PDB file of C-alpha atoms in Angstrom:
ATOM      1  CA  UNK U1468       8.585  47.207 -42.714  1.00 88.00           C
ATOM      2  CA  UNK U1469       9.137  47.789 -38.868  1.00 86.00           C
ATOM      3  CA  UNK U1470      10.695  45.590 -36.480  1.00 87.00           C
ATOM      4  CA  UNK U1471       9.378  44.838 -33.162  1.00 82.00           C
ATOM      5  CA  UNK U1472      10.496  45.289 -29.802  1.00 84.00           C
ATOM      6  CA  UNK U1473       8.224  43.337 -27.899  1.00 84.00           C
ATOM      7  CA  UNK U1474       8.262  40.111 -25.777  1.00 83.00           C
ATOM      8  CA  UNK U1475       9.474  37.315 -26.767  1.00 88.00           C
ATOM      9  CA  UNK U1476      12.061  39.334 -28.708  1.00 88.00           C
ATOM     10  CA  UNK U1477      15.668  39.967 -26.993  1.00 90.00           C
ATOM     11  CA  UNK U1478      17.931  42.331 -26.858  1.00 92.00           C
ATOM     12  CA  UNK U1479      20.569  42.005 -30.380  1.00 93.00           C
ATOM     13  CA  UNK U1480      18.028  39.886 -32.097  1.00 93.00           C
ATOM     14  CA  UNK U1481      18.003  40.676 -35.615  1.00 94.00           C
ATOM     15  CA  UNK U1482      15.221  41.054 -38.959  1.00 93.00           C
ATOM     16  CA  UNK U1483      16.509  41.131 -42.030  1.00 95.00           C
ATOM     17  CA  UNK U1484      14.662  42.423 -45.362  1.00 95.00           C
ATOM     18  CA  UNK U1485      16.328  41.490 -48.745  1.00 95.00           C
ATOM     19  CA  UNK U1486      15.474  42.912 -52.081  1.00 95.00           C
ATOM     20  CA  UNK U1487      15.307  41.303 -55.016  1.00 94.00           C
ATOM     21  CA  UNK U1488      18.406  41.204 -56.913  1.00 92.00           C
ATOM     22  CA  UNK U1489      18.854  43.698 -59.668  1.00 91.00           C
ATOM     23  CA  UNK U1490      20.374  42.665 -62.814  1.00 89.00           C
ATOM     24  CA  UNK U1491      22.894  45.405 -64.287  1.00 82.00           C
ATOM     25  CA  UNK U1492      23.391  45.035 -68.419  1.00 68.00           C
ATOM     26  CA  UNK U1493      27.087  46.412 -69.208  1.00 63.00           C
ATOM     27  CA  UNK U1494      26.619  49.790 -70.940  1.00 62.00           C
ATOM     28  CA  UNK U1495      28.993  48.367 -73.932  1.00 61.00           C
ATOM     29  CA  UNK U1496      30.515  44.901 -74.522  1.00 64.00           C
ATOM     30  CA  UNK U1497      34.083  45.422 -73.627  1.00 66.00           C
ATOM     31  CA  UNK U1498      33.596  45.995 -69.219  1.00 60.00           C
ATOM     32  CA  UNK U1499      31.463  46.492 -66.424  1.00 56.00           C
ATOM     33  CA  UNK U1500      29.106  49.282 -66.880  1.00 55.00           C
ATOM     34  CA  UNK U1501      29.958  52.535 -64.409  1.00 69.00           C
ATOM     35  CA  UNK U1502      26.453  53.259 -63.270  1.00 84.00           C
ATOM     36  CA  UNK U1503      25.561  54.955 -60.152  1.00 91.00           C
ATOM     37  CA  UNK U1504      22.292  54.804 -58.616  1.00 93.00           C
ATOM     38  CA  UNK U1505      21.117  56.617 -56.227  1.00 96.00           C
ATOM     39  CA  UNK U1506      19.698  54.669 -53.384  1.00 96.00           C
ATOM     40  CA  UNK U1507      16.888  56.462 -50.722  1.00 97.00           C
ATOM     41  CA  UNK U1508      14.328  55.384 -48.166  1.00 97.00           C
ATOM     42  CA  UNK U1509      12.539  56.841 -44.951  1.00 98.00           C
ATOM     43  CA  UNK U1510      13.182  55.308 -41.859  1.00 97.00           C
ATOM     44  CA  UNK U1511      11.883  56.038 -38.375  1.00 96.00           C
ATOM     45  CA  UNK U1512      13.779  55.120 -35.333  1.00 96.00           C
ATOM     46  CA  UNK U1513      11.766  56.462 -31.893  1.00 94.00           C
ATOM     47  CA  UNK U1514      12.280  55.695 -28.447  1.00 93.00           C
ATOM     48  CA  UNK U1515      14.693  55.034 -25.407  1.00 93.00           C
ATOM     49  CA  UNK U1516      15.582  51.632 -26.302  1.00 93.00           C
ATOM     50  CA  UNK U1517      16.888  52.222 -30.258  1.00 93.00           C
ATOM     51  CA  UNK U1518      18.685  49.198 -31.108  1.00 94.00           C
ATOM     52  CA  UNK U1519      20.148  49.930 -35.054  1.00 96.00           C
ATOM     53  CA  UNK U1520      19.093  49.844 -38.765  1.00 97.00           C
ATOM     54  CA  UNK U1521      21.830  48.851 -41.081  1.00 97.00           C
ATOM     55  CA  UNK U1522      21.941  48.563 -44.792  1.00 97.00           C
ATOM     56  CA  UNK U1523      24.528  46.427 -46.887  1.00 96.00           C
ATOM     57  CA  UNK U1524      25.341  46.246 -50.448  1.00 95.00           C
ATOM     58  CA  UNK U1525      25.484  42.174 -51.722  1.00 93.00           C
ATOM     59  CA  UNK U1526      26.881  41.823 -55.038  1.00 91.00           C
ATOM     60  CA  UNK U1527      26.575  38.969 -57.426  1.00 85.00           C
ATOM     61  CA  UNK U1528      28.869  35.821 -56.613  1.00 79.00           C
ATOM     62  CA  UNK U1529      29.401  37.479 -53.200  1.00 64.00           C
ATOM     63  CA  UNK U1530      27.015  35.434 -51.073  1.00 69.00           C
ATOM     64  CA  UNK U1531      28.659  35.620 -47.883  1.00 71.00           C
ATOM     65  CA  UNK U1532      30.116  39.369 -48.586  1.00 82.00           C
ATOM     66  CA  UNK U1533      27.960  42.235 -47.111  1.00 91.00           C
ATOM     67  CA  UNK U1534      29.333  45.694 -47.811  1.00 93.00           C
ATOM     68  CA  UNK U1535      28.179  47.853 -45.300  1.00 96.00           C
ATOM     69  CA  UNK U1536      26.204  51.323 -47.017  1.00 95.00           C
ATOM     70  CA  UNK U1537      24.731  53.277 -43.969  1.00 97.00           C
ATOM     71  CA  UNK U1538      24.087  52.626 -40.083  1.00 97.00           C
ATOM     72  CA  UNK U1539      22.126  54.154 -37.765  1.00 97.00           C
ATOM     73  CA  UNK U1540      21.630  53.865 -34.108  1.00 96.00           C
ATOM     74  CA  UNK U1541      19.542  55.348 -31.295  1.00 95.00           C
ATOM     75  CA  UNK U1542      16.483  57.629 -30.649  1.00 95.00           C
ATOM     76  CA  UNK U1543      16.096  59.953 -33.846  1.00 96.00           C
ATOM     77  CA  UNK U1544      13.022  61.538 -33.162  1.00 94.00           C
ATOM     78  CA  UNK U1545       9.274  60.965 -33.212  1.00 94.00           C
ATOM     79  CA  UNK U1546       9.328  61.415 -37.135  1.00 96.00           C
ATOM     80  CA  UNK U1547      10.039  59.944 -40.660  1.00 97.00           C
ATOM     81  CA  UNK U1548      13.728  60.792 -41.827  1.00 97.00           C
ATOM     82  CA  UNK U1549      14.867  60.093 -45.399  1.00 97.00           C
ATOM     83  CA  UNK U1550      18.353  58.709 -46.519  1.00 97.00           C
ATOM     84  CA  UNK U1551      20.085  58.697 -50.250  1.00 97.00           C
ATOM     85  CA  UNK U1552      23.080  56.989 -50.636  1.00 96.00           C
ATOM     86  CA  UNK U1553      24.783  56.853 -54.027  1.00 96.00           C
ATOM     87  CA  UNK U1554      26.009  53.296 -55.323  1.00 95.00           C
ATOM     88  CA  UNK U1555      28.349  52.176 -57.470  1.00 91.00           C
ATOM     89  CA  UNK U1556      27.677  48.067 -58.063  1.00 90.00           C
ATOM     90  CA  UNK U1557      29.845  46.473 -61.070  1.00 85.00           C
ATOM     91  CA  UNK U1558      27.530  43.675 -61.416  1.00 87.00           C
ATOM     92  CA  UNK U1559      23.909  42.919 -60.080  1.00 89.00           C
ATOM     93  CA  UNK U1560      23.265  43.818 -56.855  1.00 92.00           C
ATOM     94  CA  UNK U1561      20.503  42.926 -53.472  1.00 93.00           C
ATOM     95  CA  UNK U1562      20.135  45.357 -50.792  1.00 96.00           C
ATOM     96  CA  UNK U1563      19.627  44.168 -47.434  1.00 96.00           C
ATOM     97  CA  UNK U1564      18.166  46.200 -44.040  1.00 97.00           C
ATOM     98  CA  UNK U1565      19.021  44.864 -40.969  1.00 97.00           C
ATOM     99  CA  UNK U1566      17.174  46.056 -37.614  1.00 95.00           C
ATOM    100  CA  UNK U1567      18.891  45.277 -34.148  1.00 95.00           C
ATOM    101  CA  UNK U1568      16.573  45.730 -31.032  1.00 94.00           C
ATOM    102  CA  UNK U1569      17.956  47.535 -28.492  1.00 94.00           C
ATOM    103  CA  UNK U1570      17.959  46.997 -24.744  1.00 93.00           C
ATOM    104  CA  UNK U1571      14.213  47.366 -23.806  1.00 92.00           C
ATOM    105  CA  UNK U1572      11.065  47.356 -25.465  1.00 91.00           C
ATOM    106  CA  UNK U1573      10.586  50.801 -26.485  1.00 90.00           C
ATOM    107  CA  UNK U1574      11.561  51.706 -29.936  1.00 87.00           C
ATOM    108  CA  UNK U1575      11.051  50.573 -32.836  1.00 88.00           C
ATOM    109  CA  UNK U1576      12.396  50.897 -36.424  1.00 94.00           C
ATOM    110  CA  UNK U1577      10.344  51.238 -39.366  1.00 96.00           C
ATOM    111  CA  UNK U1578      11.618  51.694 -43.086  1.00 97.00           C
ATOM    112  CA  UNK U1579       9.167  52.787 -45.867  1.00 97.00           C
ATOM    113  CA  UNK U1580       9.206  53.905 -49.741  1.00 97.00           C
ATOM    114  CA  UNK U1581      12.665  52.365 -50.856  1.00 96.00           C
ATOM    115  CA  UNK U1582      13.597  52.888 -54.386  1.00 95.00           C
ATOM    116  CA  UNK U1583      16.143  53.570 -56.551  1.00 94.00           C
ATOM    117  CA  UNK U1584      17.341  56.022 -59.003  1.00 92.00           C
ATOM    118  CA  UNK U1585      20.027  55.678 -62.075  1.00 91.00           C
ATOM    119  CA  UNK U1586      21.953  58.684 -61.542  1.00 92.00           C
ATOM    120  CA  UNK U1587      23.957  59.879 -58.381  1.00 94.00           C
ATOM    121  CA  UNK U1588      21.428  61.676 -55.901  1.00 94.00           C
ATOM    122  CA  UNK U1589      21.262  65.149 -56.110  1.00 90.00           C
ATOM    123  CA  UNK U1590      23.564  67.192 -53.883  1.00 82.00           C
ATOM    124  CA  UNK U1591      21.191  68.697 -51.869  1.00 73.00           C
ATOM    125  CA  UNK U1592      19.726  65.000 -51.023  1.00 67.00           C
ATOM    126  CA  UNK U1593      23.257  63.610 -49.830  1.00 68.00           C
ATOM    127  CA  UNK U1594      23.245  66.560 -47.302  1.00 46.00           C
ATOM    128  CA  UNK U1595      19.597  67.300 -46.584  1.00 41.00           C
ATOM    129  CA  UNK U1596      17.962  64.496 -44.435  1.00 42.00           C
ATOM    130  CA  UNK U1597      14.218  65.424 -44.892  1.00 36.00           C
ATOM    131  CA  UNK U1598      14.618  66.847 -48.909  1.00 34.00           C
ATOM    132  CA  UNK U1599      11.773  65.486 -50.807  1.00 32.00           C
ATOM    133  CA  UNK U1600      13.237  66.378 -54.181  1.00 32.00           C
ATOM    134  CA  UNK U1601      14.398  62.769 -55.236  1.00 33.00           C
ATOM    135  CA  UNK U1602      17.083  61.842 -58.246  1.00 31.00           C
ATOM    136  CA  UNK U1603      16.718  62.430 -61.542  1.00 29.00           C
ATOM    137  CA  UNK U1604      16.169  59.395 -63.226  1.00 30.00           C
ATOM    138  CA  UNK U1605      14.088  56.677 -64.596  1.00 29.00           C
ATOM    139  CA  UNK U1606      12.320  55.757 -60.626  1.00 32.00           C
ATOM    140  CA  UNK U1607      12.355  51.979 -59.470  1.00 35.00           C
ATOM    141  CA  UNK U1608      10.313  51.418 -56.901  1.00 35.00           C
ATOM    142  CA  UNK U1609      11.065  48.111 -54.278  1.00 36.00           C
ATOM    143  CA  UNK U1610       7.747  47.913 -53.473  1.00 32.00           C
ATOM    144  CA  UNK U1611       8.606  45.472 -50.469  1.00 32.00           C
ATOM    145  CA  UNK U1612       5.254  43.915 -49.291  1.00 31.00           C
ATOM    146  CA  UNK U1613       4.513  42.551 -52.640  1.00 30.00           C
ATOM    147  CA  UNK U1614       8.118  41.352 -53.646  1.00 30.00           C
ATOM    148  CA  UNK U1615       9.890  38.160 -52.538  1.00 28.00           C
ATOM    149  CA  UNK U1616      11.215  38.943 -49.465  1.00 32.00           C
ATOM    150  CA  UNK U1617      13.241  37.584 -46.503  1.00 31.00           C
ATOM    151  CA  UNK U1618      13.143  38.261 -43.065  1.00 34.00           C
ATOM    152  CA  UNK U1619      14.104  36.128 -40.407  1.00 33.00           C
ATOM    153  CA  UNK U1620      15.152  35.818 -36.602  1.00 34.00           C
ATOM    154  CA  UNK U1621      18.708  34.974 -36.649  1.00 36.00           C
ATOM    155  CA  UNK U1622      19.362  34.828 -32.681  1.00 37.00           C
ATOM    156  CA  UNK U1623      18.450  31.671 -30.994  1.00 42.00           C
ATOM    157  CA  UNK U1624      15.284  31.970 -29.468  1.00 44.00           C
ATOM    158  CA  UNK U1625      15.185  30.424 -25.461  1.00 41.00           C
TER     159      UNK U1625
END
């Protein structure tokens, strides 16, 4: 997926991509689970007018509260980078990608190969942006195209 910056898009406009809701079953009947998940994805941010790529975590029951997980802005070069983030949801959750258009047309933002694995990210994944090892656990891919996706441009058009 990528955010297009050509006209008629304007600086500051946002495109959002929402994952399906992931259910978490409690591991014991006396309280919520403390399961960790390794959330990872590749991103490409190239051009002199790159805006911002944000990722938020929305917990069940918190439709208006989006907890920031990860953010990057500016030109990252003509290459794909990898991000790994440990998340510790206490209830069902949703992940939200948000791309914000920069000041001009030279700079698209793209994401690919989004995945969630049960268990924490491997230590080398958290410190190395270009690692290809991934986390140990049951891998659940979020295929962004065939799943129910909501992309909306939030800024008003002129």
